[in-house]
Short mmCIF file of C-alpha atoms in Angstrom, two decimals:
data_model
loop_
_atom_site.label_atom_id
_atom_site.label_comp_id
_atom_site.label_asym_id
_atom_site.label_seq_id
_atom_site.Cartn_x
_atom_site.Cartn_y
_atom_site.Cartn_z
CA MET A 1 -0.45 -18.30 -32.85
CA PRO A 2 1.05 -14.94 -31.81
CA ASN A 3 1.91 -12.14 -34.22
CA ALA A 4 5.03 -12.45 -36.43
CA ARG A 5 6.39 -9.31 -34.77
CA VAL A 6 5.80 -10.82 -31.33
CA LEU A 7 7.78 -13.88 -32.37
CA ARG A 8 10.62 -11.68 -33.60
CA ASP A 9 10.60 -9.84 -30.26
CA ILE A 10 10.75 -13.12 -28.32
CA LYS A 11 13.72 -14.21 -30.44
CA ALA A 12 15.43 -10.89 -29.80
CA ARG A 13 14.94 -11.16 -26.05
CA ASN A 14 16.46 -14.63 -25.91
CA ILE A 15 19.51 -13.70 -28.01
CA VAL A 16 20.12 -10.47 -26.07
CA LYS A 17 20.07 -12.39 -22.82
CA ALA A 18 22.55 -14.97 -24.15
CA ASN A 19 25.04 -12.36 -25.42
CA GLU A 20 24.73 -9.65 -22.78
CA VAL A 21 27.92 -10.36 -20.81
CA LEU A 22 30.06 -10.77 -23.97
CA ARG A 23 28.67 -7.57 -25.44
CA ARG A 24 29.33 -5.66 -22.24
CA ALA A 25 32.92 -6.93 -22.15
CA TYR A 26 33.60 -5.67 -25.69
CA LEU A 27 31.92 -2.38 -24.86
CA TYR A 28 34.09 -2.04 -21.78
CA VAL A 29 37.21 -2.40 -23.93
CA ALA A 30 35.91 -0.08 -26.68
CA ARG A 31 34.91 2.70 -24.27
CA ASN A 32 37.94 2.45 -21.96
CA GLU A 33 40.05 5.61 -22.32
CA THR A 34 43.08 4.18 -20.53
CA LEU A 35 43.68 1.63 -23.32
CA SER A 36 45.40 2.40 -26.62
CA PRO A 37 43.26 3.62 -29.56
CA GLN A 38 44.20 0.60 -31.69
CA VAL A 39 42.84 -1.85 -29.10
CA ARG A 40 39.68 0.20 -28.68
CA HIS A 41 39.13 0.36 -32.44
CA GLN A 42 39.60 -3.38 -32.75
CA ALA A 43 37.01 -3.98 -30.04
CA GLN A 44 34.56 -1.65 -31.77
CA LEU A 45 35.01 -3.50 -35.09
CA GLN A 46 34.34 -6.78 -33.30
CA LEU A 47 31.19 -5.27 -31.81
CA ASN A 48 29.97 -4.28 -35.27
CA THR A 49 30.07 -7.93 -36.36
CA PHE A 50 27.45 -8.90 -33.74
CA GLY A 51 23.98 -9.43 -35.24
CA LYS A 52 21.04 -7.06 -34.73
CA TYR A 53 19.22 -9.34 -32.28
CA THR A 54 22.17 -9.07 -29.85
CA ARG A 55 21.41 -5.38 -29.38
CA PRO A 56 19.06 -4.59 -26.48
CA THR A 57 17.46 -1.78 -28.50
CA THR A 58 15.81 -4.45 -30.66
CA VAL A 59 13.64 -5.44 -27.71
CA LYS A 60 10.22 -3.76 -27.70
CA ASN A 61 7.23 -4.23 -25.42
CA ARG A 62 4.31 -5.66 -27.36
CA CYS A 63 0.69 -6.39 -26.52
CA ALA A 64 0.30 -9.98 -25.31
CA GLU A 65 -3.15 -10.26 -26.92
CA SER A 66 -2.95 -8.39 -30.23
CA GLY A 67 0.78 -7.84 -30.82
CA ARG A 68 0.38 -4.06 -31.14
CA GLY A 69 3.64 -2.17 -30.71
CA ARG A 70 2.20 1.18 -29.59
CA GLY A 71 0.09 2.30 -26.63
CA ILE A 72 1.34 -0.49 -24.36
CA ILE A 73 0.60 -0.43 -20.61
CA SER A 74 3.63 -2.27 -19.19
CA GLU A 75 1.96 -3.39 -15.98
CA PHE A 76 -0.52 -5.56 -17.87
CA ALA A 77 1.51 -6.14 -21.10
CA LEU A 78 -1.58 -5.03 -23.06
CA CYS A 79 -2.27 -2.32 -25.59
CA ARG A 80 -4.77 0.34 -24.56
CA TYR A 81 -7.78 -1.13 -26.37
CA GLN A 82 -7.20 -4.68 -25.07
CA PHE A 83 -6.68 -3.20 -21.60
CA ARG A 84 -10.06 -1.48 -21.89
CA LEU A 85 -11.84 -4.62 -23.11
CA LYS A 86 -10.46 -6.74 -20.27
CA ALA A 87 -11.04 -4.07 -17.64
CA LEU A 88 -14.70 -3.79 -18.63
CA LYS A 89 -15.07 -7.56 -18.38
CA LEU A 90 -13.49 -7.33 -14.86
CA GLU A 91 -10.65 -9.61 -15.90
CA LEU A 92 -7.96 -7.30 -14.47
CA PRO A 93 -7.66 -7.57 -10.65
CA GLY A 94 -8.50 -4.39 -8.77
CA VAL A 95 -9.11 -2.29 -11.90
CA ARG A 96 -12.45 -0.52 -12.02
CA LYS A 97 -14.04 2.36 -13.87
CA ALA A 98 -12.85 5.57 -12.25
CA SER A 99 -15.30 8.22 -11.21
CA TRP A 100 -14.60 11.17 -8.98
CA MET B 1 12.10 30.70 65.63
CA ARG B 2 9.17 28.62 66.81
CA SER B 3 7.54 28.95 63.36
CA GLY B 4 10.81 27.66 61.91
CA ILE B 5 10.65 24.48 64.01
CA ARG B 6 6.97 24.01 63.16
CA ARG B 7 7.84 24.40 59.49
CA VAL B 8 10.53 21.71 59.69
CA ARG B 9 8.17 19.33 61.51
CA TYR B 10 5.46 19.96 58.95
CA PHE B 11 7.96 19.34 56.16
CA ALA B 12 9.05 16.04 57.76
CA TYR B 13 5.42 14.98 58.13
CA ARG B 14 4.67 15.74 54.45
CA VAL B 15 7.73 13.76 53.34
CA LEU B 16 6.65 10.78 55.48
CA VAL B 17 3.21 10.88 53.87
CA ALA B 18 4.83 10.91 50.42
CA ILE B 19 7.05 7.97 51.36
CA ARG B 20 4.01 5.99 52.58
CA GLU B 21 2.28 6.66 49.27
CA LEU B 22 5.40 5.54 47.42
CA GLU B 23 5.44 2.35 49.48
CA ASP B 24 2.01 1.46 48.22
CA MET B 25 3.10 1.96 44.62
CA PHE B 26 6.56 0.36 44.80
CA PRO B 27 6.70 -1.93 47.83
CA GLN B 28 10.28 -3.16 47.33
CA ARG B 29 12.10 0.10 46.85
CA SER B 30 10.74 2.54 49.41
CA CYS B 31 12.24 0.86 52.51
CA LEU B 32 15.59 2.50 51.63
CA ALA B 33 14.18 6.02 52.11
CA LEU B 34 12.46 5.38 55.46
CA PRO B 35 15.47 5.33 57.88
CA THR B 36 16.72 8.85 57.03
CA ILE B 37 13.27 10.43 57.25
CA ALA B 38 12.51 8.66 60.53
CA ARG B 39 15.79 10.00 61.99
CA LEU B 40 14.83 13.51 60.97
CA VAL B 41 11.44 13.17 62.61
CA ARG B 42 12.93 11.85 65.90
CA PHE B 43 15.45 14.72 66.04
CA ASN B 44 12.57 17.25 65.90
CA GLY B 45 10.83 15.54 68.79
CA SER B 46 7.57 14.51 67.11
CA SER B 47 6.36 11.01 67.88
CA SER B 48 4.68 10.06 64.65
CA ASN B 49 7.01 7.13 64.07
CA THR B 50 8.30 5.59 67.33
CA SER B 51 8.74 1.98 66.25
CA GLY B 52 12.08 0.32 67.01
CA PRO B 53 15.01 -0.08 64.57
CA LEU B 54 13.61 0.03 61.05
CA LEU B 55 13.80 -3.26 59.14
CA PRO B 56 12.17 -4.07 55.80
CA THR B 57 8.98 -5.90 56.75
CA ARG B 58 8.01 -6.86 53.19
CA LYS B 59 9.84 -9.56 51.25
CA LEU B 60 12.08 -8.01 48.60
CA GLU B 61 11.50 -10.73 45.95
CA PRO B 62 7.90 -11.66 45.06
CA GLU B 63 6.96 -15.33 44.91
CA ALA B 64 6.52 -16.97 41.48
CA PRO B 65 2.78 -17.10 40.50
CA ALA B 66 1.12 -20.51 40.77
CA PRO B 67 0.35 -22.18 37.39
CA LEU B 68 -3.28 -21.87 36.19
CA THR B 69 -5.60 -24.84 36.47
CA GLU B 70 -7.83 -25.88 33.58
CA GLU B 71 -10.95 -24.43 35.26
CA GLU B 72 -9.27 -21.10 35.96
CA PHE B 73 -8.03 -20.82 32.38
CA SER B 74 -11.36 -21.72 30.78
CA SER B 75 -13.18 -19.31 33.09
CA MET B 76 -10.90 -16.51 31.81
CA THR B 77 -12.11 -17.06 28.21
CA ILE B 78 -14.53 -14.35 27.09
CA HIS B 79 -17.16 -16.05 24.95
CA GLY B 80 -18.42 -14.06 21.99
CA ARG B 81 -15.37 -11.77 22.08
CA SER B 82 -15.10 -11.77 18.29
CA LEU B 83 -18.19 -9.56 18.22
CA TYR B 84 -16.19 -6.80 19.86
CA PRO B 85 -12.90 -5.10 18.95
CA PRO B 86 -9.83 -6.97 20.23
CA SER B 87 -8.21 -6.10 23.54
CA TYR B 88 -4.64 -4.81 23.44
CA HIS B 89 -1.97 -6.02 25.85
CA PRO B 90 0.22 -3.27 27.35
CA ARG B 91 3.84 -3.16 26.23
CA THR B 92 6.32 -4.39 28.84
CA HIS B 93 9.59 -3.02 27.37
CA SER B 94 8.62 -1.46 23.99
CA VAL B 95 11.18 -3.59 22.12
CA PRO B 96 9.91 -3.87 18.51
CA VAL B 97 9.71 -7.47 17.35
CA ALA B 98 7.69 -7.49 14.13
CA GLN B 99 5.91 -5.30 11.63
CA LEU B 100 3.09 -6.64 9.46
CA GLN B 101 1.93 -4.81 6.35
CA PHE B 102 -1.35 -5.70 4.62
CA ARG B 103 -2.35 -4.61 1.12
CA ALA B 104 -5.56 -5.18 -0.76
CA TYR B 105 -7.51 -3.74 -3.68
CA ASN B 106 -10.64 -3.30 -1.57
CA HIS B 107 -11.05 -2.56 2.11
CA GLN B 108 -13.83 -4.91 3.32
CA PHE B 109 -11.79 -8.08 3.60
CA LEU B 110 -8.87 -6.05 4.87
CA GLU B 111 -10.89 -4.70 7.81
CA LEU B 112 -12.13 -8.20 8.65
CA TYR B 113 -8.58 -9.54 8.53
CA MET B 114 -7.36 -6.75 10.84
CA HIS B 115 -9.98 -7.75 13.37
CA PHE B 116 -8.90 -11.39 13.16
CA VAL B 117 -5.18 -10.51 13.50
CA GLY B 118 -5.90 -8.34 16.54
CA HIS B 119 -7.83 -11.13 18.29
CA ALA B 120 -5.12 -13.67 17.50
CA ALA B 121 -2.47 -11.41 19.05
CA ALA B 122 -4.64 -10.84 22.13
CA ALA B 123 -5.05 -14.60 22.55
CA LEU B 124 -1.29 -15.14 22.32
CA GLY B 125 -0.49 -12.24 24.63
CA ILE B 126 1.48 -10.22 22.07
CA PRO B 127 1.39 -6.43 22.60
CA ILE B 128 0.47 -4.87 19.25
CA SER B 129 -0.39 -1.44 17.96
CA ARG B 130 -3.78 -0.41 16.62
CA PRO B 131 -3.93 -0.85 12.80
CA VAL B 132 -2.14 2.06 11.15
CA TYR B 133 -3.84 3.32 7.98
CA LEU B 134 -1.06 3.97 5.44
CA PRO B 135 -1.84 6.23 2.44
CA THR B 136 -3.92 4.58 -0.29
CA GLN B 137 -2.11 4.27 -3.65
CA ARG B 138 -4.21 5.17 -6.65
CA SER B 139 -3.18 4.32 -10.27
CA LEU B 140 -5.17 5.94 -13.05
CA TRP B 141 -5.23 4.92 -16.73
CA THR B 142 -7.00 7.02 -19.35
CA VAL B 143 -7.45 5.12 -22.62
CA PRO B 144 -9.31 5.88 -25.86
CA ARG B 145 -12.55 3.98 -26.11
CA GLY B 146 -12.03 2.90 -29.72
CA PRO B 147 -9.31 0.67 -31.19
CA PHE B 148 -8.18 3.33 -33.67
CA VAL B 149 -8.06 7.19 -33.53
CA HIS B 150 -10.99 9.05 -31.84
CA LYS B 151 -8.72 10.41 -29.14
CA LYS B 152 -11.36 12.82 -27.92
CA SER B 153 -13.50 10.13 -26.34
CA GLN B 154 -11.61 8.36 -23.59
CA GLU B 155 -12.40 6.32 -20.52
CA ASN B 156 -10.80 6.41 -17.05
CA PHE B 157 -9.83 3.30 -15.11
CA GLU B 158 -8.32 3.27 -11.65
CA ARG B 159 -6.91 0.81 -9.15
CA LYS B 160 -6.67 1.59 -5.42
CA VAL B 161 -4.31 -0.25 -3.10
CA HIS B 162 -5.41 -0.01 0.53
CA LYS B 163 -2.66 -0.52 3.07
CA ARG B 164 -2.58 -1.22 6.78
CA ALA B 165 0.31 -1.84 9.18
CA ILE B 166 0.46 -3.49 12.59
CA LYS B 167 3.49 -3.36 14.83
CA ALA B 168 4.27 -5.95 17.53
CA TRP B 169 6.49 -5.55 20.58
CA ASP B 170 8.17 -7.55 23.31
CA ALA B 171 7.00 -11.07 22.49
CA ASP B 172 9.24 -14.12 22.17
CA PRO B 173 10.31 -14.78 18.53
CA GLU B 174 8.77 -18.25 18.67
CA VAL B 175 5.41 -16.82 19.72
CA VAL B 176 5.56 -14.25 16.93
CA ASP B 177 6.42 -17.05 14.44
CA ARG B 178 3.36 -18.99 15.54
CA TRP B 179 1.16 -15.93 15.28
CA VAL B 180 2.38 -15.18 11.76
CA ARG B 181 1.98 -18.79 10.65
CA TYR B 182 -1.54 -18.92 12.11
CA ILE B 183 -2.45 -15.70 10.30
CA ALA B 184 -0.97 -16.88 7.01
CA ARG B 185 -2.79 -20.20 7.24
CA HIS B 186 -6.14 -18.42 7.63
CA ALA B 187 -5.36 -15.75 5.05
CA MET B 188 -8.12 -13.67 3.53
CA PRO B 189 -8.60 -13.85 -0.26
CA GLY B 190 -7.29 -10.76 -1.98
CA VAL B 191 -5.20 -9.56 0.98
CA GLY B 192 -1.41 -9.64 0.75
CA LEU B 193 0.80 -9.84 3.83
CA ARG B 194 4.41 -8.77 4.30
CA VAL B 195 6.15 -9.59 7.60
CA THR B 196 9.33 -7.92 8.87
CA GLN B 197 10.67 -9.64 11.98
CA TRP B 198 13.49 -8.49 14.23
CA LYS B 199 15.31 -11.06 16.33
CA ARG B 200 18.25 -10.91 18.67
CA ALA B 201 21.46 -12.13 17.06
CA PRO B 202 24.60 -13.35 18.90
CA PRO B 203 27.77 -11.23 18.72
CA GLY B 204 29.91 -11.99 15.66
CA ILE B 205 26.84 -12.39 13.42
CA GLY B 206 28.27 -10.03 10.79
CA GLN B 207 31.42 -12.07 10.27
CA HIS B 208 29.34 -15.25 10.20
CA MET B 209 27.15 -13.87 7.40
CA VAL B 210 30.19 -12.76 5.38
CA ASP B 211 31.80 -16.20 5.71
CA ALA B 212 28.60 -17.90 4.63
CA ALA B 213 28.27 -15.66 1.56
CA VAL B 214 31.86 -16.04 0.36
CA GLY B 215 31.45 -19.39 -1.39
CA THR B 216 28.02 -18.70 -2.89
CA THR B 217 28.59 -15.97 -5.54
CA ARG B 218 27.33 -17.12 -8.92
CA PRO B 219 29.92 -17.24 -11.71
CA GLY B 220 29.14 -15.64 -15.08
CA SER B 221 27.37 -12.53 -13.79
CA GLY B 222 28.33 -9.18 -12.34
CA ALA B 223 30.71 -6.37 -13.22
CA ASP B 224 33.85 -8.28 -12.16
CA ASN B 225 33.02 -11.09 -14.54
CA VAL B 226 32.61 -8.57 -17.37
CA LYS B 227 36.03 -7.10 -16.64
CA ALA B 228 37.68 -10.53 -16.46
CA LEU B 229 36.08 -11.48 -19.76
CA ALA B 230 37.27 -8.19 -21.29
CA LYS B 231 40.84 -8.92 -20.21
CA LYS B 232 40.61 -12.40 -21.73
CA ILE B 233 39.34 -10.91 -25.00
CA MET B 234 42.21 -8.45 -25.11
CA ARG B 235 44.77 -11.17 -24.60
CA GLN B 236 43.34 -13.65 -27.07
CA GLU B 237 41.91 -11.68 -29.95
CA LEU B 238 43.32 -8.17 -29.93
#
């Protein structure tokens, strides 16, 4: 069973994907300087009613093994310690101990 | 004045020699140059070329080669040729037809695969380049050894991507397709292959591609859809 934070992140990713086009449309209206200020303000108020999981900033890369939020290597979706453990067991293709 | 005449005769003789040499290299084309030079020689009075009216004695179009028999073809096979580097066919027109790029994390299987690809191209008669060694990509990760703090003791990990490229010229697209399919079927473990092929297209291909793409845009994505949705929002809600 993955981490509670990992589950929250998965939920966020799904909801962001579902609402992205709608959110962008409202943003387009709110940021458009050719429209009247009343319309723009209305659009911004509507945007504020969207929940937090619709915002793409809620999405955070997490370690696939431990759920750690910091020290993530994106290419492997692992935190630095898990990356080291797997690399030493030769479970990561092509990765070897560097020496030069 | 006499030296002048001798010089002209000598010059004519040298030109004739050059023409004869050219004849050996390009049998069809040199017969055009002969009549003028022969006239020059006759005017100066030397008798080096006193044949009658000059006519092309060689046939201008070569005959088509006879098809190979089974014995001839099998006798041309070099047994044990995989022990040696592949032979490379000369390019006929230098028209690029394909580029193959190979990537692997280690170089042993890659070198073996290059050898195999070269031999396959030689067997099919495709002119290819020698394998080009593209720069190796090296990714380095330095991570702390422990799960928590102790930043001062770290460990380095690297990953090298070795790359090779082979370019092919002049061959028929069908032959190149077969070569690529043969190579892909006998692929080496751990070696990735990317093929870029160039084929001749009929005129009007651009318009044809545009017409084909017109009906296939997906709805619900892209900047235009966002703008349309924004307009709808403005009308309905605001």
